[in-house]
Amino acid sequence: MKVFQLQDFPLNGKKVFVRTNYDVIVKNNKVVDETKILASIPTLKFLLAKQCTVIIGTHLGRPAGKVKDEFRLKPIVETLKSLLPRTKINYVQDCLGEEVKKTVNNAKQGEIVFLENLRFYKEEKENDPAFAHALANLVDVCVNEAFSNSHRKHASMNAITKFIPSIAGLHLQKELNQLQKAVDPKKPSVWLLGGAKLDKVQLIEQALQKADLILIGGALAFPFFKAQGIKVGMSKVDARSVETAEKILKNKKSKKIILPLDFVTTKKFTAKATSKIKHYDEFSKEDIGLDLGPSTIELFEKHLKTAKTIVWNGPLGYFEWVKFSNATKEIGRFLGKLPATVICGGGETSTAIHKFHLEHKLTHVSTGGGASVQLLSGNKLPGIVALEKNYKKFRKEIH
């Protein structure tokens, strides 16, 4: 994969549009989790050290192409100011127009101009060339530092690359390099898959190709049991998922799949409901499986110990409730002690990892959510493809 990289690009004193993904949770006008913002800081510091004028474009929520005050970016701007206290940050409440042009032109080298929510314009999600061209006209070059949004074909990451040189940000480079270790793993490779939905058909198909073993936990396991005629009580499962599981089990490589031995079950879907450990084939009609049992944790850890590369996608139980969080927490801690390369992807996985303070114990925790799942599933990301095409288009001009 050939793309422009920050380290190799002549950037001194240039105006640089940096597309970030600061789509974070905001409560009472304060950012709850700074993870996505922190991921962009090395790139911003790199550019500021080169005396660039940095223009930040990002989105928040789904305002559907309309200006909505609850999706304004002021809380995020305030957070960024606290993270870069020595840098002047000019917040302008629009993305385009005369005020934006004036602010960008008046900004000094080493300063930041923070644009308003790009999704206030419907043209952003429509990948509109005119909207992208207007953004491109503000700057000299563009940096994609929004890996977690690169599975979407939006104007500020795709159409813009047709007009100006576009570069991979430092965190985006790191994401691609680390996730490549999962796609092209050191053997043996074990994939640990969980979550609540069997909508990861491509991911499981990729796992069948890449992994030596696939450990399936969480509610993801129930369609596989039901597909074999094993009762799962009131556990979360739908007919479509069972059909998908049946197809997967017909694959010759499905012998790589290892399912749970036991579950923590309850008869009421509440945080403090009475629970009981049951073997996978002992479910009554009322039972709901909400976590993996101790025998399964022991089995999974035995297999994980043999791996050189581990890919983890999806929590292993209903981790939001303490009573049903044990498998996710304990196996997560176990992974943190292994010498193997441990690559974690998916939004819920990341949430669980941060909840149990495991992020610094694992090789890589992707900020990607859907983007990391798409990449692990063997799909190309539109935002990355756009960078590759941009490199081919502009490389002779630059070099």
CSV table of C-alpha atoms in Angstrom, one decimal:
chain,number,residue,atom,x,y,z
A,1,MET,CA,0.0,0.0,0.0
A,2,LYS,CA,1.5,3.3,-1.1
A,3,VAL,CA,0.2,6.5,0.5
A,4,PHE,CA,1.8,9.8,1.4
A,5,GLN,CA,3.1,9.8,4.9
A,6,LEU,CA,3.7,12.8,7.2
A,7,GLN,CA,7.3,12.0,7.8
A,8,ASP,CA,8.2,12.1,4.0
A,9,PHE,CA,6.1,15.2,3.0
A,10,PRO,CA,7.4,18.8,2.6
A,11,LEU,CA,5.0,20.5,5.1
A,12,ASN,CA,6.9,23.5,6.5
A,13,GLY,CA,4.6,26.5,6.8
A,14,LYS,CA,1.7,25.0,4.8
A,15,LYS,CA,-2.0,25.3,5.5
A,16,VAL,CA,-3.1,21.7,6.4
A,17,PHE,CA,-6.7,20.4,6.6
A,18,VAL,CA,-6.7,17.6,9.2
A,19,ARG,CA,-9.8,15.4,9.1
A,20,THR,CA,-10.2,13.9,12.5
A,21,ASN,CA,-13.0,11.8,14.1
A,22,TYR,CA,-14.0,13.5,17.3
A,23,ASP,CA,-17.4,11.8,17.4
A,24,VAL,CA,-17.3,11.5,21.2
A,25,ILE,CA,-19.9,11.3,23.9
A,26,VAL,CA,-20.7,14.7,25.3
A,27,LYS,CA,-22.7,15.1,28.6
A,28,ASN,CA,-23.5,18.5,30.2
A,29,ASN,CA,-21.2,20.2,27.7
A,30,LYS,CA,-18.2,18.1,28.6
A,31,VAL,CA,-16.5,15.3,26.7
A,32,VAL,CA,-16.9,12.0,28.6
A,33,ASP,CA,-14.1,10.0,26.8
A,34,GLU,CA,-11.1,11.7,25.3
A,35,THR,CA,-9.7,8.6,23.6
A,36,LYS,CA,-10.4,9.7,20.0
A,37,ILE,CA,-9.1,13.2,20.6
A,38,LEU,CA,-5.9,11.9,22.2
A,39,ALA,CA,-5.3,9.7,19.2
A,40,SER,CA,-4.9,12.8,17.0
A,41,ILE,CA,-2.5,14.7,19.2
A,42,PRO,CA,0.8,13.3,17.9
A,43,THR,CA,-0.2,14.4,14.3
A,44,LEU,CA,-1.3,17.8,15.5
A,45,LYS,CA,1.9,18.3,17.4
A,46,PHE,CA,3.9,17.1,14.4
A,47,LEU,CA,2.3,19.7,12.1
A,48,LEU,CA,2.5,22.5,14.6
A,49,ALA,CA,6.2,21.9,15.1
A,50,LYS,CA,6.5,22.3,11.3
A,51,GLN,CA,4.9,25.8,11.7
A,52,CYS,CA,1.8,24.6,9.8
A,53,THR,CA,-1.5,26.4,10.1
A,54,VAL,CA,-3.8,23.5,11.0
A,55,ILE,CA,-7.5,23.5,10.0
A,56,ILE,CA,-9.4,20.8,11.8
A,57,GLY,CA,-12.5,19.3,10.3
A,58,THR,CA,-14.6,16.7,12.2
A,59,HIS,CA,-18.2,15.5,12.8
A,60,LEU,CA,-20.3,14.9,15.9
A,61,GLY,CA,-23.4,12.7,15.9
A,62,ARG,CA,-26.0,12.6,13.1
A,63,PRO,CA,-27.5,16.1,12.6
A,64,ALA,CA,-28.8,15.0,9.2
A,65,GLY,CA,-27.4,17.9,7.2
A,66,LYS,CA,-28.9,20.6,9.5
A,67,VAL,CA,-27.5,22.9,12.1
A,68,LYS,CA,-28.4,21.6,15.6
A,69,ASP,CA,-27.0,23.2,18.7
A,70,GLU,CA,-26.6,19.9,20.5
A,71,PHE,CA,-24.1,18.8,17.9
A,72,ARG,CA,-22.0,22.0,18.0
A,73,LEU,CA,-18.3,21.3,18.7
A,74,LYS,CA,-17.5,23.8,21.4
A,75,PRO,CA,-17.1,21.1,24.2
A,76,ILE,CA,-14.6,19.3,21.9
A,77,VAL,CA,-12.7,22.6,21.2
A,78,GLU,CA,-12.4,23.2,25.0
A,79,THR,CA,-11.1,19.7,25.5
A,80,LEU,CA,-8.5,20.2,22.7
A,81,LYS,CA,-7.5,23.5,24.3
A,82,SER,CA,-6.7,21.7,27.6
A,83,LEU,CA,-4.6,19.1,25.7
A,84,LEU,CA,-2.7,21.8,23.7
A,85,PRO,CA,-2.5,24.7,26.2
A,86,ARG,CA,0.3,26.5,24.4
A,87,THR,CA,-1.5,26.5,21.0
A,88,LYS,CA,-4.0,29.2,19.9
A,89,ILE,CA,-7.2,27.6,18.7
A,90,ASN,CA,-9.6,29.7,16.7
A,91,TYR,CA,-13.1,28.2,16.7
A,92,VAL,CA,-15.3,29.2,13.8
A,93,GLN,CA,-19.0,28.3,13.8
A,94,ASP,CA,-19.1,27.2,10.2
A,95,CYS,CA,-17.2,25.0,7.7
A,96,LEU,CA,-17.4,27.2,4.6
A,97,GLY,CA,-18.0,30.9,3.8
A,98,GLU,CA,-16.4,34.3,4.1
A,99,GLU,CA,-15.9,34.1,7.9
A,100,VAL,CA,-14.1,30.7,7.5
A,101,LYS,CA,-11.9,32.1,4.7
A,102,LYS,CA,-11.1,35.2,6.8
A,103,THR,CA,-10.2,33.2,9.9
A,104,VAL,CA,-8.0,30.7,8.0
A,105,ASN,CA,-6.2,33.5,6.2
A,106,ASN,CA,-5.6,35.5,9.4
A,107,ALA,CA,-4.4,32.5,11.4
A,108,LYS,CA,-0.7,32.5,12.0
A,109,GLN,CA,1.7,29.6,11.5
A,110,GLY,CA,1.6,27.2,14.5
A,111,GLU,CA,-2.1,28.0,15.2
A,112,ILE,CA,-5.3,25.9,14.8
A,113,VAL,CA,-8.5,26.8,13.1
A,114,PHE,CA,-11.3,24.5,14.3
A,115,LEU,CA,-14.2,24.3,11.9
A,116,GLU,CA,-17.8,23.6,12.9
A,117,ASN,CA,-19.5,20.2,12.5
A,118,LEU,CA,-19.0,19.0,8.9
A,119,ARG,CA,-22.2,17.1,9.0
A,120,PHE,CA,-24.2,20.3,9.3
A,121,TYR,CA,-23.8,20.2,5.5
A,122,LYS,CA,-25.6,17.2,3.9
A,123,GLU,CA,-23.0,17.4,1.2
A,124,GLU,CA,-20.4,15.9,3.6
A,125,LYS,CA,-22.2,12.5,3.7
A,126,GLU,CA,-23.1,12.7,0.1
A,127,ASN,CA,-19.4,12.9,-0.8
A,128,ASP,CA,-20.2,16.0,-2.8
A,129,PRO,CA,-17.3,17.2,-5.0
A,130,ALA,CA,-18.2,20.9,-4.8
A,131,PHE,CA,-18.3,20.8,-1.0
A,132,ALA,CA,-14.9,19.0,-1.0
A,133,HIS,CA,-13.4,21.4,-3.5
A,134,ALA,CA,-14.5,24.3,-1.3
A,135,LEU,CA,-12.7,22.7,1.7
A,136,ALA,CA,-9.6,22.0,-0.4
A,137,ASN,CA,-9.5,25.7,-1.5
A,138,LEU,CA,-8.8,26.7,2.1
A,139,VAL,CA,-5.5,24.7,2.3
A,140,ASP,CA,-2.5,23.3,0.6
A,141,VAL,CA,-2.7,19.7,1.7
A,142,CYS,CA,-5.1,17.3,3.6
A,143,VAL,CA,-4.3,14.8,6.3
A,144,ASN,CA,-6.7,11.8,7.1
A,145,GLU,CA,-6.5,11.3,10.8
A,146,ALA,CA,-9.9,9.7,11.0
A,147,PHE,CA,-9.2,6.0,10.6
A,148,SER,CA,-12.4,5.2,12.6
A,149,ASN,CA,-14.5,7.0,9.9
A,150,SER,CA,-12.5,5.7,6.9
A,151,HIS,CA,-15.0,3.0,6.1
A,152,ARG,CA,-17.4,5.8,5.0
A,153,LYS,CA,-17.3,7.6,1.6
A,154,HIS,CA,-17.6,11.2,2.8
A,155,ALA,CA,-16.5,14.4,1.1
A,156,SER,CA,-13.8,15.5,3.6
A,157,MET,CA,-12.0,12.1,3.3
A,158,ASN,CA,-12.8,11.0,-0.3
A,159,ALA,CA,-13.8,13.7,-2.7
A,160,ILE,CA,-11.3,16.1,-1.3
A,161,THR,CA,-8.4,13.8,-2.3
A,162,LYS,CA,-9.1,14.5,-5.9
A,163,PHE,CA,-8.1,18.1,-5.5
A,164,ILE,CA,-5.0,18.3,-3.2
A,165,PRO,CA,-2.3,16.0,-1.9
A,166,SER,CA,-3.6,13.9,0.9
A,167,ILE,CA,-1.6,12.3,3.6
A,168,ALA,CA,-2.0,9.5,6.2
A,169,GLY,CA,-2.0,10.8,9.7
A,170,LEU,CA,0.3,9.1,12.3
A,171,HIS,CA,-2.5,7.4,14.1
A,172,LEU,CA,-4.0,6.2,10.9
A,173,GLN,CA,-0.7,4.7,9.9
A,174,LYS,CA,-0.4,3.0,13.3
A,175,GLU,CA,-3.9,1.5,12.9
A,176,LEU,CA,-3.1,0.1,9.5
A,177,ASN,CA,0.3,-1.3,10.6
A,178,GLN,CA,-1.2,-3.0,13.7
A,179,LEU,CA,-4.3,-4.4,12.0
A,180,GLN,CA,-2.1,-5.8,9.3
A,181,LYS,CA,-0.6,-8.0,11.9
A,182,ALA,CA,-4.0,-9.6,12.3
A,183,VAL,CA,-4.6,-9.9,8.6
A,184,ASP,CA,-1.1,-11.4,8.0
A,185,PRO,CA,-0.5,-13.1,11.4
A,186,LYS,CA,2.4,-14.9,13.0
A,187,LYS,CA,1.2,-18.5,13.6
A,188,PRO,CA,-0.5,-19.9,15.6
A,189,SER,CA,-3.3,-17.3,15.3
A,190,VAL,CA,-6.4,-17.4,17.5
A,191,TRP,CA,-9.4,-15.2,17.0
A,192,LEU,CA,-11.6,-14.5,20.0
A,193,LEU,CA,-15.1,-13.4,18.8
A,194,GLY,CA,-18.0,-12.2,20.9
A,195,GLY,CA,-20.7,-9.6,20.9
A,196,ALA,CA,-24.5,-9.9,20.5
A,197,LYS,CA,-25.1,-10.1,16.8
A,198,LEU,CA,-24.2,-12.6,14.1
A,199,ASP,CA,-23.8,-9.8,11.5
A,200,LYS,CA,-20.1,-10.5,11.2
A,201,VAL,CA,-20.4,-13.1,8.5
A,202,GLN,CA,-17.4,-11.7,6.6
A,203,LEU,CA,-15.4,-11.4,9.8
A,204,ILE,CA,-16.0,-15.1,10.6
A,205,GLU,CA,-15.3,-16.1,7.0
A,206,GLN,CA,-12.0,-14.2,7.2
A,207,ALA,CA,-11.2,-15.8,10.6
A,208,LEU,CA,-11.8,-19.2,9.0
A,209,GLN,CA,-9.1,-18.3,6.5
A,210,LYS,CA,-6.6,-16.6,8.8
A,211,ALA,CA,-6.9,-18.3,12.2
A,212,ASP,CA,-5.8,-21.6,13.5
A,213,LEU,CA,-8.6,-21.5,16.1
A,214,ILE,CA,-11.8,-19.4,16.5
A,215,LEU,CA,-13.1,-19.0,20.1
A,216,ILE,CA,-16.7,-17.8,20.0
A,217,GLY,CA,-18.3,-16.3,23.2
A,218,GLY,CA,-21.0,-13.8,24.1
A,219,ALA,CA,-24.4,-14.1,22.6
A,220,LEU,CA,-22.6,-14.8,19.3
A,221,ALA,CA,-22.4,-18.4,20.4
A,222,PHE,CA,-26.2,-19.1,20.7
A,223,PRO,CA,-27.0,-19.2,17.0
A,224,PHE,CA,-24.3,-21.9,16.6
A,225,PHE,CA,-25.9,-24.0,19.4
A,226,LYS,CA,-29.4,-23.5,18.0
A,227,ALA,CA,-28.2,-24.4,14.5
A,228,GLN,CA,-27.2,-27.8,16.0
A,229,GLY,CA,-30.6,-28.3,17.7
A,230,ILE,CA,-29.3,-27.4,21.2
A,231,LYS,CA,-31.8,-25.4,23.2
A,232,VAL,CA,-30.7,-21.9,24.4
A,233,GLY,CA,-33.8,-20.9,26.4
A,234,MET,CA,-34.6,-17.2,26.2
A,235,SER,CA,-31.1,-16.2,25.2
A,236,LYS,CA,-30.7,-13.6,22.5
A,237,VAL,CA,-30.9,-15.2,19.1
A,238,ASP,CA,-32.9,-14.6,15.8
A,239,ALA,CA,-33.8,-16.9,13.0
A,240,ARG,CA,-31.6,-15.2,10.5
A,241,SER,CA,-28.6,-15.6,12.7
A,242,VAL,CA,-29.3,-19.4,13.0
A,243,GLU,CA,-29.4,-19.6,9.2
A,244,THR,CA,-26.1,-17.9,9.0
A,245,ALA,CA,-24.6,-20.2,11.7
A,246,GLU,CA,-25.8,-23.2,9.7
A,247,LYS,CA,-24.0,-22.0,6.6
A,248,ILE,CA,-20.8,-21.4,8.6
A,249,LEU,CA,-20.9,-24.8,10.2
A,250,LYS,CA,-21.1,-26.4,6.8
A,251,ASN,CA,-17.8,-24.9,5.9
A,252,LYS,CA,-15.0,-27.5,6.0
A,253,LYS,CA,-12.9,-25.2,8.1
A,254,SER,CA,-15.6,-24.8,10.8
A,255,LYS,CA,-13.8,-27.4,12.8
A,256,LYS,CA,-11.6,-24.5,13.9
A,257,ILE,CA,-14.5,-23.1,15.8
A,258,ILE,CA,-14.6,-23.7,19.6
A,259,LEU,CA,-17.9,-23.0,21.4
A,260,PRO,CA,-18.5,-22.4,25.1
A,261,LEU,CA,-18.8,-25.3,27.6
A,262,ASP,CA,-20.9,-23.4,30.2
A,263,PHE,CA,-22.7,-20.1,30.8
A,264,VAL,CA,-23.7,-17.9,33.7
A,265,THR,CA,-27.5,-18.0,33.3
A,266,THR,CA,-30.5,-16.1,34.8
A,267,LYS,CA,-34.2,-16.1,34.4
A,268,LYS,CA,-34.7,-12.3,34.6
A,269,PHE,CA,-32.9,-9.8,32.4
A,270,THR,CA,-31.9,-7.5,35.3
A,271,ALA,CA,-28.5,-6.4,36.7
A,272,LYS,CA,-29.0,-8.1,40.0
A,273,ALA,CA,-30.9,-11.2,39.0
A,274,THR,CA,-30.1,-14.5,40.7
A,275,SER,CA,-27.7,-16.4,38.5
A,276,LYS,CA,-26.6,-20.0,38.0
A,277,ILE,CA,-23.8,-21.7,36.1
A,278,LYS,CA,-25.2,-24.2,33.5
A,279,HIS,CA,-23.6,-26.5,31.0
A,280,TYR,CA,-24.4,-25.4,27.4
A,281,ASP,CA,-27.0,-28.2,26.9
A,282,GLU,CA,-28.8,-27.8,30.2
A,283,PHE,CA,-30.8,-24.6,29.5
A,284,SER,CA,-34.4,-24.5,30.6
A,285,LYS,CA,-37.1,-22.6,28.6
A,286,GLU,CA,-36.7,-19.5,30.9
A,287,ASP,CA,-32.9,-19.4,31.0
A,288,ILE,CA,-30.9,-16.5,29.6
A,289,GLY,CA,-27.2,-16.9,29.1
A,290,LEU,CA,-25.5,-13.6,29.9
A,291,ASP,CA,-21.8,-14.5,30.5
A,292,LEU,CA,-19.4,-17.4,30.0
A,293,GLY,CA,-18.9,-19.9,32.8
A,294,PRO,CA,-15.7,-20.8,34.6
A,295,SER,CA,-15.0,-24.0,32.5
A,296,THR,CA,-15.2,-22.0,29.3
A,297,ILE,CA,-12.9,-19.3,30.7
A,298,GLU,CA,-10.4,-22.0,31.5
A,299,LEU,CA,-10.8,-23.7,28.1
A,300,PHE,CA,-10.4,-20.4,26.2
A,301,GLU,CA,-7.3,-19.3,28.2
A,302,LYS,CA,-5.7,-22.7,27.5
A,303,HIS,CA,-6.0,-22.1,23.7
A,304,LEU,CA,-5.1,-18.4,23.9
A,305,LYS,CA,-1.9,-19.3,25.7
A,306,THR,CA,-0.7,-21.2,22.6
A,307,ALA,CA,-1.1,-18.2,20.2
A,308,LYS,CA,1.5,-15.9,18.8
A,309,THR,CA,-1.2,-13.6,17.3
A,310,ILE,CA,-4.6,-13.0,18.9
A,311,VAL,CA,-7.5,-11.0,17.4
A,312,TRP,CA,-10.2,-10.0,19.8
A,313,ASN,CA,-13.5,-8.6,18.6
A,314,GLY,CA,-16.6,-8.4,20.7
A,315,PRO,CA,-17.3,-8.7,24.5
A,316,LEU,CA,-17.8,-12.2,26.0
A,317,GLY,CA,-20.8,-11.4,28.1
A,318,TYR,CA,-23.2,-8.6,29.2
A,319,PHE,CA,-20.2,-6.7,30.6
A,320,GLU,CA,-22.3,-3.6,31.4
A,321,TRP,CA,-23.6,-5.4,34.4
A,322,VAL,CA,-21.0,-6.3,37.1
A,323,LYS,CA,-22.6,-9.7,37.7
A,324,PHE,CA,-22.1,-10.7,34.0
A,325,SER,CA,-18.8,-9.0,33.3
A,326,ASN,CA,-16.5,-11.7,34.6
A,327,ALA,CA,-15.5,-13.4,31.4
A,328,THR,CA,-14.8,-10.2,29.5
A,329,LYS,CA,-12.7,-8.8,32.4
A,330,GLU,CA,-10.8,-12.0,33.3
A,331,ILE,CA,-10.0,-13.1,29.8
A,332,GLY,CA,-9.0,-9.4,29.0
A,333,ARG,CA,-6.6,-9.4,31.9
A,334,PHE,CA,-5.3,-12.8,30.8
A,335,LEU,CA,-4.6,-11.5,27.3
A,336,GLY,CA,-2.7,-8.6,28.9
A,337,LYS,CA,-0.2,-11.0,30.5
A,338,LEU,CA,0.6,-13.0,27.3
A,339,PRO,CA,3.7,-12.4,25.2
A,340,ALA,CA,1.5,-12.7,22.0
A,341,THR,CA,0.6,-9.8,19.8
A,342,VAL,CA,-3.0,-9.0,20.8
A,343,ILE,CA,-5.0,-6.9,18.4
A,344,CYS,CA,-8.4,-5.6,19.5
A,345,GLY,CA,-11.1,-4.1,17.3
A,346,GLY,CA,-14.7,-3.1,17.4
A,347,GLY,CA,-16.6,-0.4,19.3
A,348,GLU,CA,-18.0,-2.6,22.1
A,349,THR,CA,-14.7,-4.3,22.6
A,350,SER,CA,-12.9,-1.0,23.0
A,351,THR,CA,-15.6,0.2,25.5
A,352,ALA,CA,-15.1,-3.0,27.6
A,353,ILE,CA,-11.3,-2.7,27.5
A,354,HIS,CA,-11.4,0.9,28.7
A,355,LYS,CA,-14.0,0.0,31.4
A,356,PHE,CA,-11.6,-2.5,32.9
A,357,HIS,CA,-8.5,-0.4,32.3
A,358,LEU,CA,-6.8,-2.9,30.0
A,359,GLU,CA,-5.8,-0.5,27.1
A,360,HIS,CA,-2.2,-0.2,28.1
A,361,LYS,CA,-1.7,-4.0,28.6
A,362,LEU,CA,-2.7,-5.0,25.1
A,363,THR,CA,-0.7,-4.6,21.9
A,364,HIS,CA,-3.2,-2.5,20.1
A,365,VAL,CA,-6.8,-1.3,20.8
A,366,SER,CA,-8.2,0.1,17.6
A,367,THR,CA,-10.3,3.3,17.8
A,368,GLY,CA,-11.8,2.0,14.5
A,369,GLY,CA,-15.1,0.4,15.5
A,370,GLY,CA,-16.8,-0.4,12.2
A,371,ALA,CA,-13.6,0.5,10.3
A,372,SER,CA,-11.5,-2.0,12.1
A,373,VAL,CA,-14.2,-4.7,11.6
A,374,GLN,CA,-14.3,-4.0,7.9
A,375,LEU,CA,-10.5,-4.2,7.6
A,376,LEU,CA,-10.3,-7.4,9.6
A,377,SER,CA,-13.1,-8.8,7.4
A,378,GLY,CA,-10.8,-8.4,4.4
A,379,ASN,CA,-12.6,-5.3,2.9
A,380,LYS,CA,-10.9,-2.2,1.6
A,381,LEU,CA,-11.8,1.1,3.3
A,382,PRO,CA,-12.9,3.9,1.0
A,383,GLY,CA,-10.9,6.5,2.9
A,384,ILE,CA,-7.7,4.4,2.5
A,385,VAL,CA,-8.3,3.6,-1.2
A,386,ALA,CA,-8.7,7.4,-1.7
A,387,LEU,CA,-5.3,8.0,-0.2
A,388,GLU,CA,-3.7,5.3,-2.5
A,389,LYS,CA,-5.2,6.9,-5.6
A,390,ASN,CA,-4.1,10.3,-4.4
A,391,TYR,CA,-0.5,9.1,-4.0
A,392,LYS,CA,-0.5,7.9,-7.7
A,393,LYS,CA,-2.0,11.2,-8.8
A,394,PHE,CA,0.3,13.6,-7.0
A,395,ARG,CA,3.6,11.7,-6.4
A,396,LYS,CA,5.4,13.2,-9.4
A,397,GLU,CA,4.4,16.7,-8.4
A,398,ILE,CA,5.7,16.3,-4.9
A,399,HIS,CA,8.9,14.4,-5.6
